[in-house]
Structure formats: structure tokens, C-alpha cells
Short mmCIF file of C-alpha atoms in Angstrom, two decimals:
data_model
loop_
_atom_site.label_atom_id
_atom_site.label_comp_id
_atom_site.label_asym_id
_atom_site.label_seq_id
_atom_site.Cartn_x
_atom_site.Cartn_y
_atom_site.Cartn_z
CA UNK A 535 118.59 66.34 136.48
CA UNK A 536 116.49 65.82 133.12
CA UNK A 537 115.97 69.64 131.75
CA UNK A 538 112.91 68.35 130.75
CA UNK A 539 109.80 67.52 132.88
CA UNK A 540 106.25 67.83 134.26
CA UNK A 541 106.11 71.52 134.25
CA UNK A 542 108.37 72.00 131.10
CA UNK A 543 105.76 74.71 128.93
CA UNK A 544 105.74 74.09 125.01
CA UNK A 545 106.66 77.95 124.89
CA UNK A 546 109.85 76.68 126.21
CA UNK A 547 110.21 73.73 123.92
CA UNK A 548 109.60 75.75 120.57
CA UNK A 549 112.24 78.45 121.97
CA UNK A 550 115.04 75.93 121.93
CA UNK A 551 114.89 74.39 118.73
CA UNK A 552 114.18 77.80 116.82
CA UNK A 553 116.02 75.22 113.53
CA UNK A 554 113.65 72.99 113.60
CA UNK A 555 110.27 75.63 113.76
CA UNK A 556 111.63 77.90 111.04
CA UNK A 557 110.29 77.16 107.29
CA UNK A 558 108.95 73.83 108.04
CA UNK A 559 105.51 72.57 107.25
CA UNK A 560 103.27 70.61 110.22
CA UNK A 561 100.26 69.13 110.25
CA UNK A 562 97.77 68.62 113.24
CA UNK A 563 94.92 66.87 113.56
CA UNK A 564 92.01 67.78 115.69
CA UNK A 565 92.92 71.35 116.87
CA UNK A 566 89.84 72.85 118.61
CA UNK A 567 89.64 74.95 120.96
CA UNK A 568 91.08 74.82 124.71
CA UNK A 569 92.84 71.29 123.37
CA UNK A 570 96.63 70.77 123.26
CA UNK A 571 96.29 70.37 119.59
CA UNK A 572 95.59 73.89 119.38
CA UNK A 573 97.86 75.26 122.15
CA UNK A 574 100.79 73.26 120.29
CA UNK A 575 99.80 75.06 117.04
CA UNK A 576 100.07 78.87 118.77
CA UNK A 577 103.15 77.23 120.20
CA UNK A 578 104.61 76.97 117.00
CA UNK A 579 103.46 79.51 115.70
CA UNK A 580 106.03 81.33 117.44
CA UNK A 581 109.10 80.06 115.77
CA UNK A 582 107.95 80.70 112.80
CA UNK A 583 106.94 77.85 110.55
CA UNK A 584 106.70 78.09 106.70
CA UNK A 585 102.84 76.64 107.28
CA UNK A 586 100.60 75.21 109.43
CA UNK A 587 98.09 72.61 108.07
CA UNK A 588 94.80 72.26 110.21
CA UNK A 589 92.40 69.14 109.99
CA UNK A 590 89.60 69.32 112.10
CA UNK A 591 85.43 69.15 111.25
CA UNK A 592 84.43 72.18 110.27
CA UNK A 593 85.55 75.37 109.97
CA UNK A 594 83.73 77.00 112.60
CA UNK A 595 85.55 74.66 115.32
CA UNK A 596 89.06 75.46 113.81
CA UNK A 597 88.65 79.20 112.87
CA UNK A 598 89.78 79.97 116.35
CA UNK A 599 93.17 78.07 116.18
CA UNK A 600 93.74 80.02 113.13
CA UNK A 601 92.56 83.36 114.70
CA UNK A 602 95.47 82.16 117.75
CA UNK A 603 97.90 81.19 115.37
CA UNK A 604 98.09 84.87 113.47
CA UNK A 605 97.55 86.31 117.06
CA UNK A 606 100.44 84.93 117.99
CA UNK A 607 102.43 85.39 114.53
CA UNK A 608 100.29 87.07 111.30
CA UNK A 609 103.12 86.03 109.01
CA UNK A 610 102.57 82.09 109.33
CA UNK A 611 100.89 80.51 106.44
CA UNK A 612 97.72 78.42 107.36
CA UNK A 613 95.41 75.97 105.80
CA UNK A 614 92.26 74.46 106.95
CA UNK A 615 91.94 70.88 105.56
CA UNK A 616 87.96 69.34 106.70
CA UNK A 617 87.84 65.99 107.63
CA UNK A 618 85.32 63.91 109.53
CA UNK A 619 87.62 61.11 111.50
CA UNK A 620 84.99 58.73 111.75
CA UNK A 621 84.57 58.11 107.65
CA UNK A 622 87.51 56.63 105.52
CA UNK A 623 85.98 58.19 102.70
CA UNK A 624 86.57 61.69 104.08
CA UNK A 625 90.30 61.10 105.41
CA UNK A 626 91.04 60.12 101.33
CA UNK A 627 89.44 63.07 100.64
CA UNK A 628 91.20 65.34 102.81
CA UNK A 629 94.46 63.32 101.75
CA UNK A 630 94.25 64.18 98.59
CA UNK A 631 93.56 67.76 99.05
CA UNK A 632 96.74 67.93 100.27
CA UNK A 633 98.60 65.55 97.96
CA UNK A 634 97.37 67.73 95.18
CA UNK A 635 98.08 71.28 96.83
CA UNK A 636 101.12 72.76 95.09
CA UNK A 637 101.90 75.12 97.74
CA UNK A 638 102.17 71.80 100.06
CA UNK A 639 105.38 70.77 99.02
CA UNK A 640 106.34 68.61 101.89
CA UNK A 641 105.32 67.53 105.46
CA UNK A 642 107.89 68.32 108.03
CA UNK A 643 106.11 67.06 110.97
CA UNK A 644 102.34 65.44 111.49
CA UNK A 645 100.98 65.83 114.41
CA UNK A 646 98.19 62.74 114.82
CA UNK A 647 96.54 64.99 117.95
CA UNK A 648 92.53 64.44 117.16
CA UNK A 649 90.62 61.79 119.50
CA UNK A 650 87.47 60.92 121.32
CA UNK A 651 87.34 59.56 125.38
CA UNK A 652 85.04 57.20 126.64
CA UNK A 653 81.87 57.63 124.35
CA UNK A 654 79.08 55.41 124.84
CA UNK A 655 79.29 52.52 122.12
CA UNK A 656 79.10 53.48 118.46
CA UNK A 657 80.44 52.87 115.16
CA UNK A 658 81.79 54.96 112.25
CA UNK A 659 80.40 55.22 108.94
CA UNK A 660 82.32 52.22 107.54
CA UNK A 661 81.24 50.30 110.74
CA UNK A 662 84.25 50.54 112.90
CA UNK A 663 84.06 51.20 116.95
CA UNK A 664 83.67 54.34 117.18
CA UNK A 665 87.32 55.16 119.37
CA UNK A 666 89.05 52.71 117.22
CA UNK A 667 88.26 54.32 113.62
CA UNK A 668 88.46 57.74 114.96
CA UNK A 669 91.47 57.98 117.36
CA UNK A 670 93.79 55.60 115.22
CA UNK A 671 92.43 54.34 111.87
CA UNK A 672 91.88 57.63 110.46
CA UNK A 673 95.38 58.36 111.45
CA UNK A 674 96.55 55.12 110.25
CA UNK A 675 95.35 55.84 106.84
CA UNK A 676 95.77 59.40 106.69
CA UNK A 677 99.34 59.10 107.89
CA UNK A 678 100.05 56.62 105.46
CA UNK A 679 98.10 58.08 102.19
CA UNK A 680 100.31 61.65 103.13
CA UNK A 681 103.79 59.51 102.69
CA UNK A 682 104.50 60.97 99.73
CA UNK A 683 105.13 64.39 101.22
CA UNK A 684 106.55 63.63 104.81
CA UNK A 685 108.99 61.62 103.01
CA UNK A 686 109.28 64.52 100.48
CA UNK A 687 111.07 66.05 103.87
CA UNK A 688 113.82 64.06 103.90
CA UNK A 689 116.06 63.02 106.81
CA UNK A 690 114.20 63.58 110.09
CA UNK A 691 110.47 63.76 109.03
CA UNK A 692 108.17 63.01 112.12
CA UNK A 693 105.11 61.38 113.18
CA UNK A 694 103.89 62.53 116.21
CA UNK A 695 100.89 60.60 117.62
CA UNK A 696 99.30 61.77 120.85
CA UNK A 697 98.62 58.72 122.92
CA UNK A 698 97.67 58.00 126.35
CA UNK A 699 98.81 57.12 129.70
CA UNK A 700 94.71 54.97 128.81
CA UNK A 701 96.91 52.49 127.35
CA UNK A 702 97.54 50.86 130.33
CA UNK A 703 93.42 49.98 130.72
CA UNK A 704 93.88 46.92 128.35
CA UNK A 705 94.63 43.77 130.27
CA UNK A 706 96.14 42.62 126.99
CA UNK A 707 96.55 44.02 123.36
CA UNK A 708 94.47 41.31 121.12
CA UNK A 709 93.72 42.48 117.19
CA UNK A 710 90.77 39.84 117.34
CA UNK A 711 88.71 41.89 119.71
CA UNK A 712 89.11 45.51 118.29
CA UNK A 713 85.35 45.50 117.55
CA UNK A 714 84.29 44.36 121.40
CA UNK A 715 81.88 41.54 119.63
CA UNK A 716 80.09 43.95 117.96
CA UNK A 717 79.37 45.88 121.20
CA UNK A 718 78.63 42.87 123.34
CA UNK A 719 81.54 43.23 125.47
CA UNK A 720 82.00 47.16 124.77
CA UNK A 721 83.62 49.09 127.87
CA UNK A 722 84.83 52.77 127.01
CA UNK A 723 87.43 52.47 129.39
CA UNK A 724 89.09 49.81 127.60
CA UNK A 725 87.59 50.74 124.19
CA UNK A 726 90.24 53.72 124.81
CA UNK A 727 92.73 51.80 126.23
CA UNK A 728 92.82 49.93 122.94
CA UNK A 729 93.23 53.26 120.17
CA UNK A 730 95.53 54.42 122.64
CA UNK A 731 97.73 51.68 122.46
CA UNK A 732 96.58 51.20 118.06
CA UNK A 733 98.72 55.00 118.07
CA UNK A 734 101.59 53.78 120.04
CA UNK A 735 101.99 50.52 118.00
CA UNK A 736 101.67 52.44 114.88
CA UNK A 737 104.67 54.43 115.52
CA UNK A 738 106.31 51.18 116.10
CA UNK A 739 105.90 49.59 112.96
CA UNK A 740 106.85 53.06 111.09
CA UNK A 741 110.09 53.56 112.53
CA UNK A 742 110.45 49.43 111.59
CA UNK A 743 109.11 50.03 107.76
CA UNK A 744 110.73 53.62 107.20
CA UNK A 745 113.30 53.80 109.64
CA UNK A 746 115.58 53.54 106.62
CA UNK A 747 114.47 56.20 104.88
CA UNK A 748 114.75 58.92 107.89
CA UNK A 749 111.40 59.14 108.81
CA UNK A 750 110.94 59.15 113.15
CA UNK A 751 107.98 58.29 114.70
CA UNK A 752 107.16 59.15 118.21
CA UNK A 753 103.63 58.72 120.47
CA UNK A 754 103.33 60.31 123.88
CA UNK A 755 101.07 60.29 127.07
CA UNK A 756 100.25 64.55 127.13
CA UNK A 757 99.45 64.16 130.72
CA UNK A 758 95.87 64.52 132.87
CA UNK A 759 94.61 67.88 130.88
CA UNK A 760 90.82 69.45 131.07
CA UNK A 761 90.34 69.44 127.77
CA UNK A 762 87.20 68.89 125.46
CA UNK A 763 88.05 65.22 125.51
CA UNK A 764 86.92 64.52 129.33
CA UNK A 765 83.16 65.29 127.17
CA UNK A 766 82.06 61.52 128.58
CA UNK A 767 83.90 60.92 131.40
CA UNK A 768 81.43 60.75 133.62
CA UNK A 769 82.59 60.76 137.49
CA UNK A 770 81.83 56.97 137.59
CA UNK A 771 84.23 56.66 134.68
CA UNK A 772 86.43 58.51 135.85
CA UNK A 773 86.43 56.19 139.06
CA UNK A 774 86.70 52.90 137.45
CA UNK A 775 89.58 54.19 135.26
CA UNK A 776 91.78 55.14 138.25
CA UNK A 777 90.91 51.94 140.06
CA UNK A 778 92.34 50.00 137.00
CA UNK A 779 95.53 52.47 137.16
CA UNK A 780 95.65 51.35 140.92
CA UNK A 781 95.56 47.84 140.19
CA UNK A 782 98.47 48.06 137.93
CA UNK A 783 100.39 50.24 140.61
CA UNK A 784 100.67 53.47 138.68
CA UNK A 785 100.05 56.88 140.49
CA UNK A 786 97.20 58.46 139.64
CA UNK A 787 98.33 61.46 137.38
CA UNK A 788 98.11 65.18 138.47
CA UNK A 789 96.91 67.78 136.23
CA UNK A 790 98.17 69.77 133.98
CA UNK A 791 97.79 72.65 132.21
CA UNK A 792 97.51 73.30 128.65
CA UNK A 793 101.45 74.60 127.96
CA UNK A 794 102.57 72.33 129.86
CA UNK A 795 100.38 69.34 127.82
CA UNK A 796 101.64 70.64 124.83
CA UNK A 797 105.30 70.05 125.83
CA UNK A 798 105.92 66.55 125.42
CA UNK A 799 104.07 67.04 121.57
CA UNK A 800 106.39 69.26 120.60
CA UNK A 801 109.86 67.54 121.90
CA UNK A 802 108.78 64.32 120.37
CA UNK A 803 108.05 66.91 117.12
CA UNK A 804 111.60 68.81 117.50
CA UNK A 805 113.96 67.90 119.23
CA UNK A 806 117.11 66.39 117.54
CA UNK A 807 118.39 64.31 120.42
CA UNK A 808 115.65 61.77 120.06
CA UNK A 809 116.71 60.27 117.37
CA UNK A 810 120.66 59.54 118.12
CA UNK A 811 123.88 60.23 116.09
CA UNK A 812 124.22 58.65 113.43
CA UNK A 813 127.42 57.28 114.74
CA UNK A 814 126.10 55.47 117.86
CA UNK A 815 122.46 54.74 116.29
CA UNK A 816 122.62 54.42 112.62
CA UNK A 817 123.76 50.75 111.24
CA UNK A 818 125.71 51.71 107.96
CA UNK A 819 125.81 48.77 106.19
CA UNK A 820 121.96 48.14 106.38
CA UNK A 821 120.99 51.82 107.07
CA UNK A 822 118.43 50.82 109.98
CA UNK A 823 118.64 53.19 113.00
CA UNK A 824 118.33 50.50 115.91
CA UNK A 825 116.90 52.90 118.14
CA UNK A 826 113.95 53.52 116.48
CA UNK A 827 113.08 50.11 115.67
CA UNK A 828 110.45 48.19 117.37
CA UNK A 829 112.77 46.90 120.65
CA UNK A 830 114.02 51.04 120.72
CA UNK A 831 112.33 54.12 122.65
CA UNK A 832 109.68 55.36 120.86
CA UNK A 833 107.09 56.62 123.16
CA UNK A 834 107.26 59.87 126.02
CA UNK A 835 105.99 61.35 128.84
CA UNK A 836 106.65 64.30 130.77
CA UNK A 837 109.06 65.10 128.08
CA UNK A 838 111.46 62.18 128.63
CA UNK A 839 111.58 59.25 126.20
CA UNK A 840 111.43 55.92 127.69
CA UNK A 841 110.52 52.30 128.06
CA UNK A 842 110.47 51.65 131.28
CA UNK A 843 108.03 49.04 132.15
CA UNK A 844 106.15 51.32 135.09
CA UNK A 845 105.73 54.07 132.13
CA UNK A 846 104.68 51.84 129.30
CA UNK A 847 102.87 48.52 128.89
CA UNK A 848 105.28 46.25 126.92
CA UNK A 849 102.87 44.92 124.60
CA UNK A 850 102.86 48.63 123.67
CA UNK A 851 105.85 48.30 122.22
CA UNK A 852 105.61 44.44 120.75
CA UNK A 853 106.77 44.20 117.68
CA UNK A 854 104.60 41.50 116.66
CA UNK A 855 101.60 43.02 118.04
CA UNK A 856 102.59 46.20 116.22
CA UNK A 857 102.98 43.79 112.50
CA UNK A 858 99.61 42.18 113.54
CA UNK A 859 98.11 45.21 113.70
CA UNK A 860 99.47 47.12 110.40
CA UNK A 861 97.98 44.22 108.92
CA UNK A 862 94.49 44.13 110.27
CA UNK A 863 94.86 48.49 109.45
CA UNK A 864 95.15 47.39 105.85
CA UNK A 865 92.40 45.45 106.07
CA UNK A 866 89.90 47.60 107.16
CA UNK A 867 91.03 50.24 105.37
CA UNK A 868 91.02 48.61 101.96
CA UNK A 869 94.92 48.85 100.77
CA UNK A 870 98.06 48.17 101.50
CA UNK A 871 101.10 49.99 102.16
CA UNK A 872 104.17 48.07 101.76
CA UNK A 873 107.69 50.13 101.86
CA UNK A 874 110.81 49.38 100.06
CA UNK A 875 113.24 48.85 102.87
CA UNK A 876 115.95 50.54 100.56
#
């Protein structure tokens, strides 16, 4: 029987891997109130962490993780970073805040958590869907313009980026369409299903392009949590997206509360066992970890890493879709980011 599961409580998570809490440095996007990206930061909190980097909006709709955090533990370090996820401009702003902060040394863990459900059509400033920019370009580029310091971490530095069991609302995962023809063809269903499956792909192609040098990335399905998020989904919505869940034959998901929607976060954040011994995992002549590349496990839910086909859509895990879209990220975003595989 897995230890891990449905009502596993990210209390419980943090508790047993104290080593991996204790002096390290994570960063979460998108921690506001009564969200899992704020009840996984009092979560940590608990074990003790050297510091906790916030990046959310504005102060006022973080202040009250922070006032949590140092409810929960005074003595952890935390910083507020402001970033508005729907401008480019802003994320390389906020990146470099925190490339340029001494007391930032490194990057233990980033938590990608921030995202938007179902909004009626829109773009961000530099024209993007509205879902798309802010659920997983903004993480694409922030992720990638923080390298420096998550590698700075050394063997076993995570991405962690909060996906969706949404995913499965794409029929198929095509780069061409990201934009929905300028609106034309814009559903917010699908619109979802697409960043959702952008942050799952993403971790793909990092484990691929940094494998190597030790960094892990992970994405997850939190579970069915009332959260600020549902802010759109309207009960017709809500209705069409569990008739496309139907259709595919997956159970409509119960709910969950917030511990126990922080869970699966924080395992894919922590816990050691993910990522194999080096023995059984690590190629040493070519010093790729097989596991974590493309064709390996990289996504979880209810605490269990898997790829069963039932759990996750395979083009979720495509490799090709996941180099088609790293390329396309560069694109809109204006650079490249191109990793020694050495």
C-alpha cells in the first residue's frame, strides 16, 4: 500500500524529510491567500527553511502568507519579490531582483504555483492569451532567467510546476494554435487545458536539457481544491469541463482540502526517492539520469509519480511536443536558452 495518497496532508510531507526543509531556499509563485501556494509555504515553514521567496502582485495580497509563515515559524527568513505574470517585462524585472540579491545565494526549490482558470478571452501585455502567458510563459521565462541560482544548488535542485488534471481538456497538444486564432476559436476550457499541459511539457524538456547537471523537474495535478482559482468557473463551465473528463473516461475528481492539495507540491519538492539512485538511474558514462528524461516519470498526483496513460495524456509527456514547445517559448519570449549538456 503506497504511504502516500489522497488524504496524505503537506504537514505530513514536510515532517518526513526534515533534510531537505532545513537551510534551503524556495521560491513560490502566486501565494495568496486560501491557495495551496500559500498553505505549502506555512507548510514549510515548519521545517525550517533558510528563506522563503514570495512572488505574487502586490504586497497587500501576499502580506498574509508572510503573516502565516512567521505564525507558523518567526525565525524563517522571507522576501516578497512583485511581479505581474501577465507582462514579460515584469518577470525580468523580478528576475533580476533576485539574481542581484546577495543574501539569495541559491534556489533550492521553485515552486511554479501562480495561475488563472477559465477567464473569459484576453491577452497579456505583450499580446499573449491571457492563460498561456500567465500560467506557463511567465514561468517559462522566469524559471529559466533564475538558472543561475537553482543550479547554484547543486545536485538535486527542483522545479516544481503545479499543473492540472485540465490537461486532459485538449483533444491534442498543437504549438500552432496556442493563440486560439487570435480569439476566434477561444474556449477557456481548453485555453486551460493547453498552459496546463505548456507546465507539464516544460518539466519535460528540463530534466532532458539539465538532467546532467542535477537539476529535477516535476509538475503535478494538486487535486479538485476551492481555491481563488475556481474565480470564473461558472456552473456551466464547470459542466462542460466534467463532460469532457467523461468522454475521456476519467472519474470526476473529489475535493480536497487545502493540506491535503498541498501534499503532492511538496513530495514532488522533497522527497529523495523521486529521483532514483544513482546506481539504478544515473548513466555514468554520459551522466544522463534516464528517469528523468522525456520517456521517464515526471509528473504526480495524489502523491504518487506516474505515467500511466488513465493519469496522464501522453502527448503530455512527448518529447517532441515538449522540444517544439521550448522553441516556440523562446520565441515569444525574445531569447534563447541553450544548456551545455556537460
Amino acid at each position: 500500500m503506497a504511504k502516500y495518497g489522497f488524504e496524505t496532508k503537506g504537514n505530513t510531507i514536510v515532517a518526513d524529510f526534515p533534510e531537505q526543509v532545513k537551510g534551503k531556499t524556495f521560491l513560490i509563485t502566486g501565494p495568496s491567500k486560501g491557495g495551496i501556494g500559500a498553505e505549502t509555504a506555512s507548510s514549510l515553514a515548519l521545517g525550517s527553511p533558510e528563506m522563503i521567496v514570495l512572488v505574487g502582485r502586490s504586497l497587500e495580497k501576499i502580506q498574509p502568507c508572510i503573516d502565516d509563515i512567521h505564525g507558523v515559524n518567526p525565525a524563517v527568513k522571507v522576501k516578497f519579490i512583485e511581479a505581474q505574470l501577465d507582462s514579460l517585462a515584469s518577470i525580468r524585472s523580478a528576475a533580476k531582483r533576485i539574481l542581484d540579491d546577495p543574501e539569495i545565494q541559491k534556489l533550492d526549490v521553485i515552486i511554479n504555483n501562480a495561475a488563472i482558470m477559465t477567464c473569459p478571452y484576453g491577452t497579456t501585455v505583450d499580446g499573449l492569451e491571457l492563460q498561456f502567458g500567465t500560467n506557463y510563459v511567465s514561468h517559462f521565462l522566469l524559471t529559466n532567467l533564475l538558472m543561475p541560482k537553482i543550479l547554484a544548488a547543486g545536485h538535486d535542485a527542483r522545479v516544481v510546476n503545479v499543473s492540472s488534471l485540465g490537461h486532459w481538456f485538449m483533444l491534442d497538444f498543437n504549438v500552432d494554435n496556442i493563440g486560439f486564432h487570435g480569439g476566434k476559436t477561444y474556449d477557456p476550457i481548453r485555453a486551460y487545458g493547453m498552459s496546463k499541459t505548456a507546465n507539464i511539457l516544460m518539466a519535460v524538456s528540463l530534466n532532458e536539457k539539465l538532467g546532467v547537471k542535477g537539476l529535477h523537474a516535476f509538475a503535478l495535478h494538486p487535486g479538485s481544491i476551492m481555491s481563488g482559482l475556481q474565480k470564473y468557473l461558472t456552473p456551466d463551465i464547470t459542466e462542460s469541463a466534467y463532460k469532457l473528463l467523461d468522454s475521456f473516461g476519467v472519474e470526476r475528481p473529489d475535493r480536497k482540502t487545502l493540506q491535503q492539495g498541498s501534499s503532492t507540491t511538496l513530495r514532488a519538492a522533497l522527497d529523495p526517492s523521486l529521483v532514483g539512485e544513482p546506481e539504478s538511474s544515473l548513466d555514468k558514462e554520459s551522466g544522463i539520469d534516464w528517469r528523468r528524461v522525456g520517456k521517464g516519470k515526471v509528473y504526480l498526483d495524489n502523491c504518487q509519480l506516474t505515467d500511466d496513460p488513465k493519469v496522464i495524456r501522453g502527448y503530455a509527456l512527448d518529447a517532441k511536443n515538449a522540444e517544439a514547445l521550448w522553441k516556440v517559448s523562446e520565441e515569444l519570449v525574445g531569447q534563447k536558452f541553450e544548456y551545455q549538456s556537460t
